[in-house]
Tab-separated table of C-alpha atoms and ligand atoms in Angstrom:
chain	number	residue	atom	x	y	z
A	811	MET	CA	161.632	67.981	202.306
A	812	ALA	CA	164.288	66.145	200.393
A	813	ASN	CA	167.617	65.310	202.050
A	814	GLY	CA	166.096	65.623	205.555
A	815	SER	CA	166.478	69.401	205.831
A	816	SER	CA	164.444	70.762	208.642
A	817	ASP	CA	161.286	72.832	208.255
A	818	ASN	CA	161.134	76.601	208.723
A	819	GLN	CA	160.950	77.114	212.431
A	820	ALA	CA	162.926	74.135	213.663
A	821	SER	CA	166.567	74.532	214.627
A	822	ASN	CA	169.351	73.121	212.489
A	823	GLN	CA	169.463	69.397	212.523
A	824	MET	CA	173.244	69.254	212.373
A	825	TRP	CA	174.084	71.709	215.196
A	826	GLY	CA	170.750	72.791	216.559
A	827	GLY	CA	170.852	70.929	219.882
A	828	ARG	CA	171.012	74.095	221.974
A	829	PHE	CA	168.890	76.252	219.661
A	830	ALA	CA	165.166	76.724	220.320
A	831	SER	CA	164.357	78.226	216.892
A	832	GLY	CA	165.731	78.407	213.412
A	833	PRO	CA	167.713	81.234	211.883
A	834	ASP	CA	166.293	84.490	210.578
A	835	ALA	CA	165.944	84.416	206.801
A	836	ILE	CA	168.693	86.974	206.421
A	837	MET	CA	170.950	84.917	208.663
A	838	GLU	CA	170.357	81.956	206.403
A	839	GLU	CA	171.087	84.046	203.366
A	840	ILE	CA	174.417	85.376	204.669
A	841	ASN	CA	175.438	82.079	206.228
A	842	ALA	CA	174.870	79.623	203.400
A	843	SER	CA	177.664	78.730	201.149
A	844	ILE	CA	176.132	75.789	199.421
A	845	ASP	CA	175.462	77.753	196.155
A	846	PHE	CA	179.185	77.873	195.555
A	847	ASP	CA	180.779	75.215	197.728
A	848	LYS	CA	178.834	72.431	196.063
A	849	LYS	CA	181.678	72.519	193.668
A	850	LEU	CA	183.653	70.647	196.358
A	851	TYR	CA	181.242	67.687	196.461
A	852	ALA	CA	183.734	65.164	195.013
A	853	GLU	CA	186.490	66.173	197.385
A	854	ASP	CA	184.065	66.148	200.318
A	855	ILE	CA	183.005	62.598	199.559
A	856	THR	CA	186.509	61.301	198.861
A	857	GLY	CA	187.672	62.924	202.127
A	858	SER	CA	184.847	61.376	204.126
A	859	ILE	CA	185.516	57.934	202.625
A	860	ALA	CA	189.154	58.120	203.650
A	861	HIS	CA	188.199	59.348	207.060
A	862	ALA	CA	185.648	56.562	207.656
A	863	THR	CA	188.029	53.960	206.388
A	864	MET	CA	190.656	55.205	208.880
A	865	LEU	CA	188.083	55.268	211.800
A	866	ALA	CA	187.227	51.671	211.145
A	867	LYS	CA	190.851	50.550	210.788
A	868	GLN	CA	191.551	52.210	214.232
A	869	GLY	CA	188.536	50.472	215.823
A	870	ILE	CA	186.786	53.828	216.381
A	871	ILE	CA	183.739	52.818	214.290
A	872	THR	CA	182.696	49.303	213.250
A	873	GLU	CA	183.345	47.760	209.885
A	874	SER	CA	179.670	47.602	209.310
A	875	ASP	CA	179.209	51.246	210.001
A	876	ARG	CA	182.093	51.946	207.639
A	877	ASP	CA	180.509	49.873	204.927
A	878	GLN	CA	177.218	51.616	205.233
A	879	ILE	CA	178.936	55.013	205.213
A	880	VAL	CA	180.989	54.319	202.116
A	881	ALA	CA	178.005	52.825	200.253
A	882	GLY	CA	175.854	55.749	201.178
A	883	LEU	CA	178.508	58.346	200.170
A	884	THR	CA	178.939	56.510	196.827
A	885	THR	CA	175.193	56.731	196.228
A	886	ILE	CA	175.275	60.429	197.014
A	887	ARG	CA	178.114	61.049	194.572
A	888	GLY	CA	176.014	59.329	191.932
A	889	GLU	CA	172.966	61.471	192.784
A	890	ILE	CA	174.942	64.711	192.551
A	891	GLU	CA	176.483	63.677	189.273
A	892	ALA	CA	173.136	62.633	187.850
A	893	GLY	CA	171.631	65.937	188.953
A	894	THR	CA	168.972	64.327	191.146
A	895	PHE	CA	170.447	65.585	194.430
A	896	THR	CA	168.502	68.462	196.035
A	897	PHE	CA	170.839	70.986	197.737
A	898	SER	CA	169.428	72.894	200.560
A	899	ARG	CA	170.450	76.266	201.876
A	900	LYS	CA	169.093	75.431	205.259
A	901	LEU	CA	171.904	72.930	205.482
A	902	GLU	CA	174.396	75.743	204.908
A	903	ASP	CA	177.185	74.031	203.005
A	904	ILE	CA	178.318	71.005	201.065
A	905	HIS	CA	179.484	69.242	204.245
A	906	MET	CA	176.122	69.312	205.915
A	907	ASN	CA	174.094	68.693	202.742
A	908	VAL	CA	176.096	65.473	202.174
A	909	GLU	CA	175.827	64.355	205.831
A	910	ALA	CA	172.121	65.017	206.012
A	911	ARG	CA	171.527	63.013	202.938
A	912	LEU	CA	173.643	60.257	204.365
A	913	ALA	CA	171.435	60.183	207.470
A	914	ASN	CA	168.431	59.809	205.192
A	915	LEU	CA	170.013	56.971	203.282
A	916	ILE	CA	171.621	54.934	206.063
A	917	GLY	CA	170.227	56.196	209.364
A	918	ALA	CA	172.182	56.046	212.672
A	919	ALA	CA	175.545	55.044	211.230
A	920	ALA	CA	175.756	58.388	209.367
A	921	GLY	CA	175.999	60.160	212.727
A	922	ARG	CA	179.340	58.317	213.369
A	923	LEU	CA	181.148	59.798	210.359
A	924	HIS	CA	181.755	63.121	212.043
A	925	THR	CA	183.647	61.431	214.926
A	926	ALA	CA	187.123	62.862	215.433
A	927	ARG	CA	186.721	65.654	212.848
A	928	SER	CA	185.129	69.032	212.509
A	929	ARG	CA	183.913	71.037	209.538
A	930	ASN	CA	186.976	73.207	210.129
A	931	ASP	CA	189.416	70.463	209.086
A	932	GLN	CA	186.968	69.066	206.642
A	933	VAL	CA	186.637	72.249	204.708
A	934	ALA	CA	190.452	72.769	204.836
A	935	LEU	CA	190.827	69.342	203.361
A	936	ASP	CA	188.215	69.655	200.647
A	937	PHE	CA	189.515	72.994	199.503
A	938	ARG	CA	193.074	71.969	199.473
A	939	LEU	CA	192.295	68.932	197.318
A	940	TRP	CA	190.421	71.169	194.945
A	941	VAL	CA	193.216	73.734	194.729
A	942	LYS	CA	195.771	70.993	194.267
A	943	ALA	CA	193.861	69.613	191.287
A	944	GLU	CA	193.411	73.037	189.856
A	945	LEU	CA	197.159	73.734	190.115
A	946	LYS	CA	197.809	70.612	188.171
A	947	ARG	CA	195.317	71.746	185.502
A	948	THR	CA	197.156	75.124	185.412
A	949	GLU	CA	200.504	73.323	185.019
A	950	THR	CA	199.146	71.449	182.028
A	951	ALA	CA	197.651	74.513	180.475
A	952	LEU	CA	200.967	76.407	180.845
A	953	THR	CA	202.891	73.571	179.266
A	954	LYS	CA	200.597	73.820	176.208
A	955	LEU	CA	201.038	77.517	175.998
A	956	ILE	CA	204.837	77.176	176.269
A	957	SER	CA	204.943	74.535	173.535
A	958	ALA	CA	202.813	76.752	171.213
A	959	PHE	CA	205.419	79.520	171.669
A	960	LEU	CA	208.196	77.029	171.006
A	961	THR	CA	206.537	76.044	167.762
A	962	ARG	CA	206.298	79.709	166.570
A	963	ALA	CA	209.797	80.408	167.766
A	964	GLU	CA	211.247	77.632	165.732
A	965	GLU	CA	209.433	78.781	162.653
A	966	HIS	CA	210.571	82.367	163.218
A	967	ALA	CA	214.135	82.019	164.626
A	968	GLU	CA	215.294	84.254	161.647
A	969	THR	CA	212.334	86.501	161.220
A	970	VAL	CA	213.497	90.058	162.005
A	971	MET	CA	211.262	92.580	163.747
A	972	PRO	CA	211.912	95.756	165.692
A	973	GLY	CA	212.701	95.284	169.346
A	974	PHE	CA	211.191	98.040	171.523
A	975	THR	CA	211.904	99.833	174.665
A	976	HIS	CA	209.403	102.520	175.737
A	977	LEU	CA	207.466	101.129	172.719
A	978	GLN	CA	209.986	103.060	170.570
A	979	THR	CA	212.076	101.151	168.079
A	980	ALA	CA	215.193	100.141	169.788
A	981	GLN	CA	217.231	97.405	168.072
A	982	PRO	CA	216.322	94.658	165.597
A	983	VAL	CA	215.433	91.300	167.164
A	984	THR	CA	213.845	88.157	165.825
A	985	PHE	CA	210.284	87.194	166.375
A	986	GLY	CA	211.617	83.833	167.637
A	987	HIS	CA	213.554	85.664	170.288
A	988	HIS	CA	210.478	87.691	171.299
A	989	CYS	CA	208.490	84.445	171.531
A	990	MET	CA	211.144	82.857	173.744
A	991	ALA	CA	210.813	85.836	176.143
A	992	TYR	CA	207.342	84.608	176.812
A	993	VAL	CA	208.540	81.069	177.182
A	994	GLU	CA	210.797	82.268	180.005
A	995	MET	CA	207.937	84.120	181.650
A	996	PHE	CA	205.411	81.270	181.413
A	997	GLY	CA	208.171	78.817	182.400
A	998	ARG	CA	208.711	80.742	185.667
A	999	ASP	CA	204.905	80.632	186.198
A	1000	ARG	CA	205.008	76.882	185.757
A	1001	GLU	CA	207.801	76.615	188.368
A	1002	ARG	CA	205.695	78.703	190.760
A	1003	VAL	CA	202.750	76.375	190.190
A	1004	ARG	CA	204.962	73.455	191.036
A	1005	HIS	CA	206.239	75.020	194.236
A	1006	ALA	CA	202.651	75.876	195.264
A	1007	ILE	CA	201.754	72.201	194.841
A	1008	GLU	CA	204.726	71.209	197.037
A	1009	HIS	CA	203.796	73.669	199.731
A	1010	LEU	CA	200.223	72.534	200.013
A	1011	ASP	CA	200.887	68.833	199.953
A	1012	GLU	CA	200.067	68.231	203.566
A	1013	SER	CA	196.804	66.681	204.786
A	1014	PRO	CA	194.631	68.768	207.161
A	1015	ILE	CA	192.146	66.080	208.166
A	1016	GLY	CA	192.385	65.062	211.785
A	1017	ALA	CA	193.192	68.564	213.127
A	1018	ALA	CA	189.505	68.542	214.071
A	1019	ALA	CA	188.047	71.867	215.337
A	1020	LEU	CA	191.516	73.313	216.214
A	1021	ALA	CA	193.069	71.285	218.963
A	1022	GLY	CA	193.217	67.757	217.623
A	1023	THR	CA	191.209	64.911	218.991
A	1024	PRO	CA	191.184	62.418	221.881
A	1025	TYR	CA	190.397	59.475	219.457
A	1026	PRO	CA	193.287	57.299	218.368
A	1027	ILE	CA	193.165	58.398	214.755
A	1028	ASP	CA	195.921	57.728	212.182
A	1029	ARG	CA	196.517	60.930	210.272
A	1030	HIS	CA	199.393	59.382	208.294
A	1031	MET	CA	196.918	56.893	206.900
A	1032	THR	CA	194.365	59.492	205.729
A	1033	ALA	CA	197.212	61.670	204.395
A	1034	SER	CA	198.528	58.811	202.127
A	1035	ALA	CA	195.074	57.641	201.172
A	1036	LEU	CA	194.350	61.098	199.957
A	1037	GLY	CA	197.615	61.515	198.046
A	1038	PHE	CA	199.276	63.963	200.410
A	1039	ARG	CA	202.937	63.703	201.168
A	1040	GLU	CA	202.287	63.862	204.949
A	1041	PRO	CA	199.856	65.292	207.495
A	1042	THR	CA	200.073	68.881	208.741
A	1043	ARG	CA	202.016	69.340	212.018
A	1044	ASN	CA	199.982	71.913	213.926
A	1045	SER	CA	196.277	71.613	214.411
A	1046	ILE	CA	195.734	75.327	215.109
A	1047	ASP	CA	197.596	76.357	212.039
A	1048	THR	CA	195.844	73.712	209.954
A	1049	VAL	CA	192.373	75.178	210.408
A	1050	SER	CA	193.593	78.790	210.264
A	1051	ASP	CA	195.662	78.498	207.129
A	1052	ARG	CA	194.606	79.540	203.703
A	1053	ASP	CA	198.071	80.077	202.318
A	1054	PHE	CA	197.445	77.428	199.698
A	1055	ALA	CA	194.566	79.530	198.287
A	1056	LEU	CA	196.624	82.670	198.527
A	1057	GLU	CA	199.477	81.010	196.725
A	1058	PHE	CA	197.166	79.796	194.022
A	1059	LEU	CA	195.852	83.351	193.577
A	1060	SER	CA	199.360	84.812	193.636
A	1061	VAL	CA	200.560	82.498	190.943
A	1062	ALA	CA	197.319	83.108	189.019
A	1063	ALA	CA	197.807	86.905	189.350
A	1064	ILE	CA	201.403	86.784	188.118
A	1065	THR	CA	200.463	84.515	185.199
A	1066	ALA	CA	197.463	86.673	184.333
A	1067	THR	CA	199.656	89.782	184.394
A	1068	HIS	CA	201.995	87.973	181.902
A	1069	LEU	CA	199.039	87.097	179.773
A	1070	SER	CA	197.914	90.665	179.776
A	1071	ARG	CA	201.164	91.845	178.453
A	1072	LEU	CA	200.924	89.341	175.571
A	1073	ALA	CA	197.279	90.298	175.040
A	1074	GLU	CA	198.349	93.981	174.704
A	1075	GLU	CA	201.089	93.132	172.205
A	1076	ILE	CA	198.615	91.144	170.168
A	1077	VAL	CA	196.210	94.068	170.168
A	1078	ILE	CA	198.926	96.409	169.034
A	1079	TRP	CA	200.481	94.172	166.508
A	1080	SER	CA	197.135	93.391	164.811
A	1081	THR	CA	196.334	97.058	164.155
A	1082	PRO	CA	196.653	98.105	160.526
A	1083	GLN	CA	199.263	100.617	161.677
A	1084	PHE	CA	201.569	97.875	162.970
A	1085	GLY	CA	200.308	94.963	160.850
A	1086	PHE	CA	202.824	92.494	162.335
A	1087	ILE	CA	200.257	89.797	162.676
A	1088	ARG	CA	196.902	88.724	161.375
A	1089	LEU	CA	194.561	87.058	163.847
A	1090	SER	CA	192.679	84.067	162.617
A	1091	ASP	CA	188.864	84.387	162.169
A	1092	ALA	CA	188.567	81.883	165.002
A	1093	PHE	CA	189.997	84.385	167.509
A	1094	SER	CA	188.520	87.672	166.359
A	1095	THR	CA	185.175	89.313	165.769
A	1096	GLY	CA	183.716	91.761	163.241
A	1097	SER	CA	182.048	95.035	163.818
A	1098	SER	CA	178.332	95.366	163.404
A	1099	ILE	CA	178.695	98.754	161.715
A	1100	MET	CA	182.216	98.911	160.165
A	1101	PRO	CA	182.578	96.111	157.709
A	1102	GLN	CA	186.384	96.451	157.361
A	1103	LYS	CA	187.041	95.759	160.986
A	1104	LYS	CA	188.524	92.686	162.598
A	1105	ASN	CA	188.634	93.102	166.375
A	1106	PRO	CA	190.933	91.226	168.737
A	1107	ASP	CA	188.208	90.617	171.307
A	1108	ALA	CA	189.755	87.498	172.749
A	1109	ALA	CA	193.039	89.260	173.418
A	1110	GLU	CA	191.172	92.242	175.011
A	1111	LEU	CA	189.183	89.979	177.271
A	1112	VAL	CA	192.239	88.147	178.391
A	1113	ARG	CA	193.776	91.608	179.192
A	1114	ALA	CA	190.612	92.456	181.140
A	1115	LYS	CA	190.342	89.102	183.044
A	1116	THR	CA	193.675	90.064	184.641
A	1117	GLY	CA	191.591	92.698	186.582
A	1118	ARG	CA	189.353	90.036	188.046
A	1119	ILE	CA	192.193	87.621	188.870
A	1120	ASN	CA	194.373	90.303	190.525
A	1121	GLY	CA	191.279	91.519	192.358
A	1122	SER	CA	190.601	87.980	193.766
A	1123	LEU	CA	194.114	87.947	195.231
A	1124	ILE	CA	193.634	91.347	196.915
A	1125	ALA	CA	190.110	90.212	198.129
A	1126	LEU	CA	191.395	87.098	199.862
A	1127	LEU	CA	194.438	88.798	201.312
A	1128	THR	CA	192.099	91.317	202.810
A	1129	VAL	CA	189.750	88.644	204.230
A	1130	MET	CA	192.708	86.962	205.863
A	1131	LYS	CA	194.392	90.122	207.153
A	1132	GLY	CA	194.076	90.576	210.872
A	1133	LEU	CA	192.181	87.278	211.451
A	1134	PRO	CA	192.775	85.843	214.867
A	1135	LEU	CA	193.742	82.198	215.064
A	1136	ALA	CA	192.142	79.681	214.449
A	1137	TYR	CA	189.100	79.367	212.162
A	1138	SER	CA	186.732	82.191	211.642
A	1139	LYS	CA	183.725	82.176	209.405
A	1140	ASP	CA	185.333	84.996	207.312
A	1141	MET	CA	187.298	82.192	205.707
A	1142	GLN	CA	184.187	80.958	203.968
A	1143	GLU	CA	184.774	83.843	201.586
A	1144	ASP	CA	187.908	82.118	200.234
A	1145	LYS	CA	186.116	79.918	197.753
A	1146	GLU	CA	184.464	82.250	195.343
A	1147	GLN	CA	187.629	84.182	194.782
A	1148	VAL	CA	189.576	81.062	193.995
A	1149	PHE	CA	186.807	79.511	191.798
A	1150	ASP	CA	186.321	82.717	189.834
A	1151	ALA	CA	190.096	83.265	189.310
A	1152	ALA	CA	190.576	79.644	188.343
A	1153	GLU	CA	187.815	79.772	185.724
A	1154	SER	CA	189.175	82.993	184.260
A	1155	LEU	CA	192.756	81.815	184.209
A	1156	GLU	CA	191.892	78.542	182.532
A	1157	LEU	CA	189.950	80.400	179.826
A	1158	ALA	CA	192.669	82.974	179.394
A	1159	LEU	CA	195.368	80.369	179.000
A	1160	ALA	CA	193.403	78.316	176.472
A	1161	ALA	CA	192.487	81.446	174.482
A	1162	MET	CA	196.086	82.599	174.315
A	1163	THR	CA	197.329	79.116	173.244
A	1164	GLY	CA	194.790	79.082	170.500
A	1165	MET	CA	195.656	82.613	169.355
A	1166	MET	CA	199.374	81.996	169.310
A	1167	LEU	CA	199.023	78.839	167.201
A	1168	ASP	CA	196.582	80.387	164.812
A	1169	LEU	CA	197.944	83.854	164.084
A	1170	THR	CA	199.711	84.702	160.839
A	1171	VAL	CA	203.110	86.340	161.204
A	1172	ARG	CA	203.542	88.992	158.573
A	1173	THR	CA	207.266	88.688	158.094
A	1174	ASP	CA	207.359	91.351	155.358
A	1175	ARG	CA	205.846	94.009	157.629
A	1176	MET	CA	208.027	93.005	160.534
A	1177	LYS	CA	211.134	93.269	158.377
A	1178	GLU	CA	210.141	96.601	156.990
A	1179	ALA	CA	209.512	97.983	160.511
A	1180	ALA	CA	212.772	96.421	161.796
A	1181	GLY	CA	214.782	98.665	159.447
A	1182	SER	CA	212.931	101.823	160.255
A	1183	GLY	CA	213.555	104.168	163.139
A	1184	TYR	CA	217.369	103.926	162.729
A	1185	SER	CA	217.271	100.627	164.559
A	1186	THR	CA	220.896	99.826	163.583
A	1187	ALA	CA	222.341	103.023	165.165
A	1188	THR	CA	223.852	101.029	168.016
A	1189	ASP	CA	225.537	98.769	165.471
A	1190	LEU	CA	227.154	101.776	163.810
A	1191	ALA	CA	228.421	102.941	167.232
A	1192	ASP	CA	229.768	99.451	168.021
A	1193	TRP	CA	231.542	99.400	164.649
A	1194	LEU	CA	233.331	102.666	165.548
A	1195	VAL	CA	234.340	101.174	168.845
A	1196	ARG	CA	235.479	97.861	167.368
A	1197	GLU	CA	237.026	98.987	164.064
A	1198	ALA	CA	238.309	102.476	164.833
A	1199	GLY	CA	239.061	102.036	168.526
A	1200	LEU	CA	236.869	105.015	169.643
A	1201	PRO	CA	235.510	105.163	173.213
A	1202	PHE	CA	231.791	104.187	173.197
A	1203	ARG	CA	230.689	107.622	174.354
A	1204	GLU	CA	232.423	109.344	171.444
A	1205	ALA	CA	231.059	106.632	169.010
A	1206	HIS	CA	227.578	107.312	170.381
A	1207	HIS	CA	227.945	111.028	169.639
A	1208	ILE	CA	229.120	110.442	166.092
A	1209	THR	CA	226.274	108.050	165.465
A	1210	GLY	CA	223.878	110.665	166.780
A	1211	ARG	CA	225.011	113.009	164.111
A	1212	ALA	CA	224.616	110.383	161.433
A	1213	VAL	CA	221.060	109.744	162.574
A	1214	ALA	CA	220.303	113.497	162.518
A	1215	LEU	CA	221.586	113.681	158.968
A	1216	ALA	CA	219.524	110.725	157.837
A	1217	GLU	CA	216.531	112.195	159.544
A	1218	LYS	CA	217.095	115.476	157.627
A	1219	ARG	CA	217.507	113.639	154.362
A	1220	GLY	CA	214.538	111.320	155.054
A	1221	CYS	CA	216.702	108.192	154.392
A	1222	THR	CA	217.894	105.192	156.364
A	1223	LEU	CA	221.399	104.952	157.847
A	1224	SER	CA	222.524	102.548	155.167
A	1225	GLU	CA	221.354	105.021	152.460
A	1226	LEU	CA	223.787	107.667	153.577
A	1227	THR	CA	226.716	107.947	151.209
A	1228	LEU	CA	230.262	107.169	152.262
A	1229	ASP	CA	231.166	110.815	151.656
A	1230	GLU	CA	228.406	111.981	153.964
A	1231	LEU	CA	229.526	109.545	156.636
A	1232	LYS	CA	233.151	110.496	156.275
A	1233	ALA	CA	232.227	114.134	156.588
A	1234	ILE	CA	230.846	113.320	160.073
A	1235	ASN	CA	233.992	111.342	160.972
A	1236	PRO	CA	236.882	110.445	158.620
A	1237	VAL	CA	237.525	107.122	160.306
A	1238	ILE	CA	234.435	105.637	158.720
A	1239	ASN	CA	235.060	103.415	155.665
A	1240	ASN	CA	233.065	101.062	153.410
A	1241	GLY	CA	233.092	98.295	156.075
A	1242	ILE	CA	230.482	100.159	157.938
A	1243	TYR	CA	227.712	99.088	155.476
A	1244	SER	CA	228.091	95.421	156.540
A	1245	VAL	CA	226.691	96.233	160.049
A	1246	LEU	CA	223.875	98.544	158.996
A	1247	THR	CA	221.392	95.965	157.810
A	1248	VAL	CA	218.999	94.485	160.245
A	1249	GLU	CA	220.129	90.877	159.470
A	1250	ALA	CA	223.672	91.699	160.212
A	1251	SER	CA	222.627	93.450	163.430
A	1252	VAL	CA	220.661	90.440	164.662
A	1253	ALA	CA	223.237	87.912	163.582
A	1254	SER	CA	225.954	89.769	165.465
A	1255	ARG	CA	224.259	89.504	168.854
A	1256	GLN	CA	225.816	86.143	169.720
A	1257	SER	CA	226.169	86.774	173.442
A	1258	PHE	CA	224.501	84.078	175.595
A	1259	GLY	CA	220.703	84.764	175.556
A	1260	GLY	CA	221.073	87.297	172.736
A	1261	THR	CA	218.898	87.611	169.622
A	1262	ALA	CA	221.179	85.899	167.024
A	1263	PRO	CA	219.263	83.014	165.405
A	1264	SER	CA	221.882	80.587	166.646
A	1265	GLN	CA	221.331	81.683	170.233
A	1266	VAL	CA	217.551	81.544	169.788
A	1267	ARG	CA	217.870	77.991	168.440
A	1268	ALA	CA	220.034	77.026	171.375
A	1269	GLN	CA	217.334	78.308	173.841
A	1270	ILE	CA	214.599	76.559	171.935
A	1271	ALA	CA	216.532	73.259	172.216
A	1272	TYR	CA	216.981	73.857	175.983
A	1273	TRP	CA	213.244	74.364	176.494
A	1274	GLN	CA	212.280	71.435	174.268
A	1275	LYS	CA	214.365	69.201	176.545
A	1276	ARG	CA	212.989	70.811	179.727
A	1277	LEU	CA	209.334	70.440	178.655
B	1273	LIG	N1	181.127	76.429	205.063
B	1273	LIG	C1	182.261	76.631	205.977
B	1273	LIG	C2	183.444	77.291	205.217
B	1273	LIG	O1	183.442	77.281	204.076
B	1273	LIG	C3	182.669	75.315	206.520
B	1273	LIG	C4	183.337	75.437	207.875
B	1273	LIG	C5	182.306	75.851	208.928
B	1273	LIG	N2	182.897	75.781	210.199
B	1273	LIG	C6	182.322	76.316	211.259
B	1273	LIG	N3	182.948	76.214	212.383
B	1273	LIG	N4	181.210	76.917	211.146
B	1273	LIG	O2	184.282	77.832	205.840
């Protein structure tokens, strides 16, 4: 059989020394991880090359062994990338598939590669390298999404829309301000990604099975060759630890939760009832029966993918919960959760970036809605405090009566006549009308971080510099 995998009844060629027979078929089925951990082939080969190079430098293997090992591993990388490598379940995982093939290619020298290491530190290394690269991809994807929001915020720093609490019209805001709320959210996610990269930036290789190794290895050398800041400090922790995977999943879950809120708003805003936005054809689908429909499928799927991603976090937390130190095979269940969450998150971020850049903002509909629902009632109350010196609670009460009257008459606050307003409270004068429009309401909110266009522009400038 290809790659030197053993035949049915024989014991495993990698660890079978004390075994008289091979595993039961079910054992092989539950034990093998190759179907998913082959994704780690590049990290596995890079890690092995760094390890072999260090072993030779330290005089633990010969330079000729090293050269054969490096050449063999390079050939294997080529075979995997060309699709000519045969993966074998009998060889369990990527580590043993690669090593068995190396033995086929170079013979005895292959057996020296595993000196001073174990699959426990090897898998910790491969997976850490993969998660680190994925976190960097996430960081880039978040930067793209943030800059899409900045573009829309700049265009719409003055576009008024209703702001909501409890999804009830609250006070007018600008669409730019709303976009910048997402910039803050995804900006925090990007910071969390960066912290996660900092936390995991320690090299596990050389911890060996759990106790370190009697060989005179140089862990600082492998750490720097593999782009890590430093080696890990405790060999037991090193092979027990999957915090880097949990941190990736936590960051992914929080980001996905943010994306689901955006997705939900897109779904609501694109309904004919709201009509705040129009999705591009590129990010929506039609109905096979109702010709008038345009469905926000991409947004709905982003909303749903949050379920998978959050589920992956809970799954791995549960795998790790209660595990004794150091390595246990339970930990093999870490990879599929991370791979699945990573794929879902990458797709969700890309879809949302595309949607945000493509959607049409219906400024007319937003403006119309911004003025409905007595959204400037707080401005009326604030005017009474500022201009007539009333305590806010009293002003609130008077405003409530004005809203009740407008409701009865079926008009907006600014459509009430001065006589009607004076009848509610005689301190009211003509000046009141200057604060009852949505534009005036928005422009007045100049407090730091408020919705006034000047504030929104200041926040956009801050983020443009920070990106
Ligand atoms: N495939 C294993 C995993 O993903 C590699 C480590 C196996 N170590 C062991 N002692 N059996 O966790």
